[in-house]
Short mmCIF file of C-alpha atoms and ligand atoms in Angstrom, two decimals:
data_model
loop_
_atom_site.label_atom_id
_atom_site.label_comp_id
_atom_site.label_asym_id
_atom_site.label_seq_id
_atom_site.Cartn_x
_atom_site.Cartn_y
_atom_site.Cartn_z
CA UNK A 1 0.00 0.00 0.00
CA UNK A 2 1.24 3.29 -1.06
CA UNK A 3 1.73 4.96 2.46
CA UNK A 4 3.14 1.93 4.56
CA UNK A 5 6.38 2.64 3.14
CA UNK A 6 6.29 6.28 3.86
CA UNK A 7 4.74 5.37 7.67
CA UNK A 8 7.77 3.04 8.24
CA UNK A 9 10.39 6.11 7.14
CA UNK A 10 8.33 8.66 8.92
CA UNK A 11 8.35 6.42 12.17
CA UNK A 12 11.81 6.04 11.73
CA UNK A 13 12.33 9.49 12.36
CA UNK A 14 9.66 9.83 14.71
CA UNK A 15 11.76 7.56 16.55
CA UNK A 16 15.10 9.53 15.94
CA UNK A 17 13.32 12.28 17.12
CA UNK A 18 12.29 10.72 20.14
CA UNK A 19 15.98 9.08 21.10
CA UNK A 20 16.96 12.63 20.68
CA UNK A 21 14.42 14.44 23.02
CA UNK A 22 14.85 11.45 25.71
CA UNK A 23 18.78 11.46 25.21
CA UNK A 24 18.46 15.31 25.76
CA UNK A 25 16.31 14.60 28.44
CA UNK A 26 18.24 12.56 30.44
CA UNK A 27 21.18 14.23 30.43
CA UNK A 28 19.38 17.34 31.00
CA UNK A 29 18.90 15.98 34.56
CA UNK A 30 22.34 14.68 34.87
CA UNK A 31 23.52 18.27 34.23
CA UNK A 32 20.84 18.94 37.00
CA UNK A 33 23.91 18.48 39.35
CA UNK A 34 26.01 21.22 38.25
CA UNK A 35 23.05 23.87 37.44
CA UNK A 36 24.85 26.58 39.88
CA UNK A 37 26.93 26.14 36.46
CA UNK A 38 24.21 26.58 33.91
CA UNK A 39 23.86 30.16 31.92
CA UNK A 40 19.67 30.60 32.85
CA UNK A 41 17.73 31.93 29.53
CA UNK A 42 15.60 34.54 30.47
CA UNK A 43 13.21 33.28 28.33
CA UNK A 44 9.81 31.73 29.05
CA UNK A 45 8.41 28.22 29.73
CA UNK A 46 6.54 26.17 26.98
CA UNK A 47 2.89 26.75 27.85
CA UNK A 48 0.63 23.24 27.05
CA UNK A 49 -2.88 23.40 27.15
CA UNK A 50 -4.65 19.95 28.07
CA UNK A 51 -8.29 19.83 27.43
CA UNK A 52 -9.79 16.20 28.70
CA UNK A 53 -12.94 16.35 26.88
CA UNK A 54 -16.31 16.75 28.04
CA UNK A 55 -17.05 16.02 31.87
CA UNK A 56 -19.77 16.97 34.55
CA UNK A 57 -23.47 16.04 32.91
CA UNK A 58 -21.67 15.57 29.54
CA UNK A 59 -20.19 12.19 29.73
CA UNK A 60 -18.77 11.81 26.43
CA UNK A 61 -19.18 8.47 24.89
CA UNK A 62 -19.72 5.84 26.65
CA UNK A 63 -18.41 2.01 26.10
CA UNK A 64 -20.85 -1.75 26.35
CA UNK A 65 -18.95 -2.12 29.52
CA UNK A 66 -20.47 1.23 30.82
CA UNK A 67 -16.88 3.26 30.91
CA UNK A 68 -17.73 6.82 30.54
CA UNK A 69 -15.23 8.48 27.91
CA UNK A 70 -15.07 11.62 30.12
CA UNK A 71 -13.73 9.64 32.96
CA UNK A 72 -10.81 7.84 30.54
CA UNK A 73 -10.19 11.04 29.02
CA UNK A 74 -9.37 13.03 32.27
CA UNK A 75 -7.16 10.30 33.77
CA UNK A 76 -5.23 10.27 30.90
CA UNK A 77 -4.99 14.02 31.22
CA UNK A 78 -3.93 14.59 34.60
CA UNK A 79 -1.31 11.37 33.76
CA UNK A 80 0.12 13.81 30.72
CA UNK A 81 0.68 16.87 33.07
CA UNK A 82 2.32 15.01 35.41
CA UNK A 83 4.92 14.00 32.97
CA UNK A 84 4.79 17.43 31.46
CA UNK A 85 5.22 19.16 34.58
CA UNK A 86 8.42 17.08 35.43
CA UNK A 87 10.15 17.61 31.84
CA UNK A 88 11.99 21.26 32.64
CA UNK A 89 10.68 24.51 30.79
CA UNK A 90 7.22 23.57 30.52
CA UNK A 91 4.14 24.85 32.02
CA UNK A 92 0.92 23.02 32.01
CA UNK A 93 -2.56 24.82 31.79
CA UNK A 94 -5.30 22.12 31.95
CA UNK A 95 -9.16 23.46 31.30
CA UNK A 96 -10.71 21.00 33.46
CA UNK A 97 -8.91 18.55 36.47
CA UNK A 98 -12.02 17.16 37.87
CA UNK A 99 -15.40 15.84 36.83
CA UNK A 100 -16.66 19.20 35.61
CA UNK A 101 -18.39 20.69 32.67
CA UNK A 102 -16.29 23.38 30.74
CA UNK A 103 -17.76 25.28 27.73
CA UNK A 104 -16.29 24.52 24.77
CA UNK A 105 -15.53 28.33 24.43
CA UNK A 106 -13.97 28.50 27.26
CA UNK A 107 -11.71 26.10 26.76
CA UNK A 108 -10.59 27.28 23.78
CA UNK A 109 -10.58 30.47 25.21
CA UNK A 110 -8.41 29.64 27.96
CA UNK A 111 -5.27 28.93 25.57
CA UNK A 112 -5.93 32.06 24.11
CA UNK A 113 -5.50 34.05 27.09
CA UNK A 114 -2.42 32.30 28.48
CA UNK A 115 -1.31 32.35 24.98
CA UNK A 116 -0.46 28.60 25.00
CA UNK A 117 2.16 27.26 22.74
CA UNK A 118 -0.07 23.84 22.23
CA UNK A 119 -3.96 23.14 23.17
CA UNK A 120 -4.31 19.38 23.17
CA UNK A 121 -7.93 18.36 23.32
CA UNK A 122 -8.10 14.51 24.73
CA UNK A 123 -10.99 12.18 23.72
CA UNK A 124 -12.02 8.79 23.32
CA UNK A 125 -14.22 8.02 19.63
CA UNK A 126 -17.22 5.93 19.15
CA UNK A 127 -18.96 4.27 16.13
CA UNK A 128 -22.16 2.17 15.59
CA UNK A 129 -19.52 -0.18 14.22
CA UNK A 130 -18.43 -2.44 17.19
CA UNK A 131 -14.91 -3.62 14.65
CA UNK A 132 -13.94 0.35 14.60
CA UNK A 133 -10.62 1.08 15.97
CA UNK A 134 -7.17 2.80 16.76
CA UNK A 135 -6.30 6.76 16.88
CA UNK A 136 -6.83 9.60 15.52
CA UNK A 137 -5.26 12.99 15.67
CA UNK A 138 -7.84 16.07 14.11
CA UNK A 139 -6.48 19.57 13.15
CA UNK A 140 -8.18 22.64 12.17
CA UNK A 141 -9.92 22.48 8.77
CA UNK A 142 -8.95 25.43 6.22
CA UNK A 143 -12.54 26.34 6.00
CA UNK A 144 -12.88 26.19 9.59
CA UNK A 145 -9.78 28.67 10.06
CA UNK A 146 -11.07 30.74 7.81
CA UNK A 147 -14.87 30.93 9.35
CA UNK A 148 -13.21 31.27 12.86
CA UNK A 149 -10.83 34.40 11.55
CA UNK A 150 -13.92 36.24 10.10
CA UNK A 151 -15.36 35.62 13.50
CA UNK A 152 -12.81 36.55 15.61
CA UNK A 153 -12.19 39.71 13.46
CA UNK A 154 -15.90 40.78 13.94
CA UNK A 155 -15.46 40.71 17.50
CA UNK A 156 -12.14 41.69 18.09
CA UNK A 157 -11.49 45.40 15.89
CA UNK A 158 -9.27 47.06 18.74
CA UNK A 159 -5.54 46.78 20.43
CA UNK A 160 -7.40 45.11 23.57
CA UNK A 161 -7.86 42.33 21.87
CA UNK A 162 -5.44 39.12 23.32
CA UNK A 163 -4.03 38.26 19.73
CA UNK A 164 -3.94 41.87 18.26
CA UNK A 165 -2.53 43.42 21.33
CA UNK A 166 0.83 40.82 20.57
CA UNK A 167 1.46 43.60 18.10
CA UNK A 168 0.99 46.57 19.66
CA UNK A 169 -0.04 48.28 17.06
CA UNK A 170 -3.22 50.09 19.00
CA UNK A 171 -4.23 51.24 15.64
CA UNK A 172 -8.08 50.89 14.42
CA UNK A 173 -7.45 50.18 11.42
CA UNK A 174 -9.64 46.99 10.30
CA UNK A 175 -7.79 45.65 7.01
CA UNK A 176 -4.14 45.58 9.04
CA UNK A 177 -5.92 43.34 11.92
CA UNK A 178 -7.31 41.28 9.27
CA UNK A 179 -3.86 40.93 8.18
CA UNK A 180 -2.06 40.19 11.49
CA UNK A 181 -4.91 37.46 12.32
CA UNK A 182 -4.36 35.72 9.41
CA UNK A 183 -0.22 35.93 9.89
CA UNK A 184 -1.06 34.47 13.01
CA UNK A 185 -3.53 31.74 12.10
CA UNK A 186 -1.38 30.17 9.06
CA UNK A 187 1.54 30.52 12.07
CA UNK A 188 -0.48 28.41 14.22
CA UNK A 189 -1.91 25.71 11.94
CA UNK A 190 1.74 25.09 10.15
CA UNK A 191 2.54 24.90 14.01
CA UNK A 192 -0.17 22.44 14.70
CA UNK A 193 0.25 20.31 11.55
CA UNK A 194 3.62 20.14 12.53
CA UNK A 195 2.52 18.91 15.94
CA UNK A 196 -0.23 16.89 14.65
CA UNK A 197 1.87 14.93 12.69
CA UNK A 198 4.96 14.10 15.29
CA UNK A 199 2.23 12.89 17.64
CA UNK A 200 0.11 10.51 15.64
CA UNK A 201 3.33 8.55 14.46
CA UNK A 202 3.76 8.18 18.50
CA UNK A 203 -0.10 7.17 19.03
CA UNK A 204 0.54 4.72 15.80
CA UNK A 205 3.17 2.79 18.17
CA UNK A 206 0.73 2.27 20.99
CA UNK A 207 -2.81 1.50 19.57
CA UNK A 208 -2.34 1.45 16.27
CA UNK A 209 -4.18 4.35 14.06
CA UNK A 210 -7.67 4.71 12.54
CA UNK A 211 -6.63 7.25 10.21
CA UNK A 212 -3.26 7.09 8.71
CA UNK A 213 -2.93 10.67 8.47
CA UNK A 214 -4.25 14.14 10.45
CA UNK A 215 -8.05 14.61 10.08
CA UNK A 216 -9.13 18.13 9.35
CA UNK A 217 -12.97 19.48 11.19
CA UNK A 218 -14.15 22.68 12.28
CA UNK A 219 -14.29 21.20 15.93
CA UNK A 220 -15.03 24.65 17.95
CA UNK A 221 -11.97 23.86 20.48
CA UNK A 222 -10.04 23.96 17.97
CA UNK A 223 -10.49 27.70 17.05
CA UNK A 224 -8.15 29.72 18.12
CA UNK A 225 -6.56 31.81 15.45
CA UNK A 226 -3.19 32.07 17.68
CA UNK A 227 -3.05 28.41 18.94
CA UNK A 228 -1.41 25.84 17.43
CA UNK A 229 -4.02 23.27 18.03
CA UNK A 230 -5.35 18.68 18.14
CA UNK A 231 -8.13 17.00 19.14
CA UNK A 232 -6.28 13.52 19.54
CA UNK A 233 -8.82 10.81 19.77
CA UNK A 234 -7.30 8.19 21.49
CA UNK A 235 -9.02 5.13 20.76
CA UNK A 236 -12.61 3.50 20.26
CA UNK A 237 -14.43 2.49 23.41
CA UNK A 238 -17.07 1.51 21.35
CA UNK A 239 -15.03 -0.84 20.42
CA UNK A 240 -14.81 -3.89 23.20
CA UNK A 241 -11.41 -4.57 23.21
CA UNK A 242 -10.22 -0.70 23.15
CA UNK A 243 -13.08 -0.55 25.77
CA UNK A 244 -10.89 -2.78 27.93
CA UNK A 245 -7.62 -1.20 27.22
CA UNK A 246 -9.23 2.20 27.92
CA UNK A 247 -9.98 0.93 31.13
CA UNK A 248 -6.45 -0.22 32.29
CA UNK A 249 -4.75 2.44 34.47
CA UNK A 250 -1.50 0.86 32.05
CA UNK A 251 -2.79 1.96 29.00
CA UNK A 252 -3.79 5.37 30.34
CA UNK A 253 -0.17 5.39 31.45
CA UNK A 254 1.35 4.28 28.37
CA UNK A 255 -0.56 6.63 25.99
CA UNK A 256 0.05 9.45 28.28
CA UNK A 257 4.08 8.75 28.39
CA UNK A 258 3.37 8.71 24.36
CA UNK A 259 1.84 11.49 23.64
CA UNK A 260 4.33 12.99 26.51
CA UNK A 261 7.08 11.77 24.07
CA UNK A 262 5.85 13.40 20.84
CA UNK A 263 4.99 17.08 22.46
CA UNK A 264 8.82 16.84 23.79
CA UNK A 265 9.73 15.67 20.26
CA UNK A 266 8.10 18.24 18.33
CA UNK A 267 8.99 21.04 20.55
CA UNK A 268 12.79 19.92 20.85
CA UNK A 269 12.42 19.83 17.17
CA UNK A 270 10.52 23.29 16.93
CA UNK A 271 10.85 25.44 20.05
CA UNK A 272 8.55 28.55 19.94
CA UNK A 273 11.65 30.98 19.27
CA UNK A 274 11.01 33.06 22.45
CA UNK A 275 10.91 30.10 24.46
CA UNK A 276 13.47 28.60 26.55
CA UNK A 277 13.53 25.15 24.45
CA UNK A 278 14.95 27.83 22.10
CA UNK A 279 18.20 26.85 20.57
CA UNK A 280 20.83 29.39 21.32
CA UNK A 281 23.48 29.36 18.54
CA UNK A 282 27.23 29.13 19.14
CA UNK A 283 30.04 29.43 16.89
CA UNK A 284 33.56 27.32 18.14
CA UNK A 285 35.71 29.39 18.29
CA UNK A 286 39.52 28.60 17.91
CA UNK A 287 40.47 25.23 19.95
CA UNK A 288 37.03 25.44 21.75
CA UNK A 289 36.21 21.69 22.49
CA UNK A 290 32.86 20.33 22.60
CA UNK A 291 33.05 19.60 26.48
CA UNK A 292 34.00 23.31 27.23
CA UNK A 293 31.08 24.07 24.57
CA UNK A 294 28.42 21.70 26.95
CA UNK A 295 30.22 22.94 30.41
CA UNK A 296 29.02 26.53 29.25
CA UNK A 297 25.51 26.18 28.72
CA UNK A 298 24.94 23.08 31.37
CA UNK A 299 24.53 20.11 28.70
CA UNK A 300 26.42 16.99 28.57
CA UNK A 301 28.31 16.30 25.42
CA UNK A 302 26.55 13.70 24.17
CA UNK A 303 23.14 15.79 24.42
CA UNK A 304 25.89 18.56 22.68
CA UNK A 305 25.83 16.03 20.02
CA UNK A 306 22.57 14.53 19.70
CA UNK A 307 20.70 18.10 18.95
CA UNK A 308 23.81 18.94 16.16
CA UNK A 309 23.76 14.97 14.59
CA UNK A 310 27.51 15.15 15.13
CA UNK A 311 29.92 12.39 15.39
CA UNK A 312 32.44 11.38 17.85
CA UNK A 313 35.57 13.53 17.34
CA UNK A 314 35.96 17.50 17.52
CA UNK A 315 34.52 20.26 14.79
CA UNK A 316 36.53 22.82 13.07
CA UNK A 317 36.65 26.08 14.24
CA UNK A 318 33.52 28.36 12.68
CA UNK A 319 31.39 25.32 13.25
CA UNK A 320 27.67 26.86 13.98
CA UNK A 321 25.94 24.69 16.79
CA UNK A 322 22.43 24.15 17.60
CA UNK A 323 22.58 24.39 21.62
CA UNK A 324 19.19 23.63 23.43
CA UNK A 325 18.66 25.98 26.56
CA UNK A 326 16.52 24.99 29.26
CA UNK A 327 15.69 26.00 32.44
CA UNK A 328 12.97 27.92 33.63
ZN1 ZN B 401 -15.29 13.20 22.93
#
């Protein structure tokens, strides 16, 4: 089949990716030792937004076995900060940490305001279909982006606004906001695709994938013009045997640690520049060695190498290295 071939390469890297973000991670907290050593970016955390669907009176799907999707979902959330709020530089915003109902609004509304670097909407899929299974990871559709800028722009025509006010331009003038949303919005859904993509080859490990490749709907949490934003369907529980998986605290764990492993992926791959998963840039200078190189900004050598794809051995003087800050 035409795309099995091009899964296998893609997962290939998806899993180069991930050796490198773990590698990086590890020795990140090995160089936790020496951090009176470390230069500290003044840049800001990651911001992730988790969003277990549904919740309160709105249980979500719900499997033969009587498992209520918004009960899965919101394990599986609170599992994913966890992990995210141990992995340094990131802060976690989560719309909903109980058994609550959130508006769908406000959800999306709430990455807005925090101006979140990735909203991640959890969920758990159903079908009349009983045989129906595996992941899938939805994106923004292009005519939803474009229905959600023309909305956004009819409420938002001033410098107050959260996403126009990131420009300071506190001019009313309605044709350069048009403009500046829709800089922002492509921005966000290259960001998301981007995302999207890195974290369904991890969910394709795990339970195996529905779709292939990102689904596109105008799913209303999924709005936000400045937000790089999935809806990441985990798996069927109308589907018995996902049912039963769903159900196992050791699934919830493993699919958390796996989508865990694709945001650090993606975002080790592309940090938000202001960020401080940022990669400074060094040039060696004459007889600078690698070690002295790591020593400097608080990174083993190995991680040194790992984020540059260099070999064992020194580089020339001039060489330009890609050297991943952490820290806040
Ligand atoms: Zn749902």
């Amino acid at each position: 089949m035409r795309y099995s071939s091009c899964v296998c390469s893609s997962r290939r890297q998806f899993l180069q990716q991930l050796a490198l973000g773990g590698a990086l991670l590890g020795t990140w907290k090995m160089a936790e030792a020496s951090r009176a050593a470390l230069v500290l970016p003044r840049e800001r955390p990651i911001v992730v937004c988790l969003d277990p669907g549904h919740g309160g009176h709105d249980p979500g799907a719900v499997g033969l076995r009587g498992t209520r999707e918004k009960d899965v979902v919101l394990d599986v959330g609170l599992i994913l900060a966890q992990h995210l709020r141990r992995t340094p530089g990131v802060q976690v915003l989560m719309t909903r940490q109980s058994d609550q109902y959130v508006p769908l609004l406000s959800r999306m509304h709430l990455g807005t305001q925090r101006r979140a670097d990735l909203f991640i909407s959890i969920h758990a899929d159903a079908f009349p279909d009983p045989d129906v299974r595996g992941s899938t990871v939805w994106a923004l559709s292009a005519k939803g982006a474009s229905n959600a800028a023309a909305r956004w722009l009819a409420k938002s025509q001033n410098s107050a606004d959260p996403i126009l006010s990131k420009w300071s331009t506190g001019r009313q003038d309605p044709l350069l906001n048009e403009v500046l949303i829709n800089m922002t919005q492509t921005a966000a859904m290259n960001a998301a695709a981007a995302a999207a993509d890195v974290m369904i080859r991890g969910l394709a490990g795990v339970e195996g994938l529905h779709n292939a490749a990102v689904q596109h709907a105008n799913f209303v949490v999924l709005r936000a013009p400045d937000v790089p934003s999935m809806l990441v369907e985990t798996a069927f529980i109308s589907n018995p045997q996902e049912e039963q998986r769903l159900r196992d605290p050791e699934f919830r764990q493993t699919l958390a640690r796996s989508m865990h492993d694709a945001i650090v992926a993606h975002f080790v791959k592309a940090p938000p520049t202001d960020s401080c998963w940022s990669a400074a840039n060094h040039v060696l200078g004459h007889h600078e060695t690698l070690k002295e190189v790591a020593r400097r900004y608080g990174l083993s050598v190995q991680a040194l190498r790992l984020a540059n794809n260099l070999a064992q051995g020194e580089e020339p003087t001039g060489t330009h290295l890609r050297v991943p800050i952490m820290g806040a």
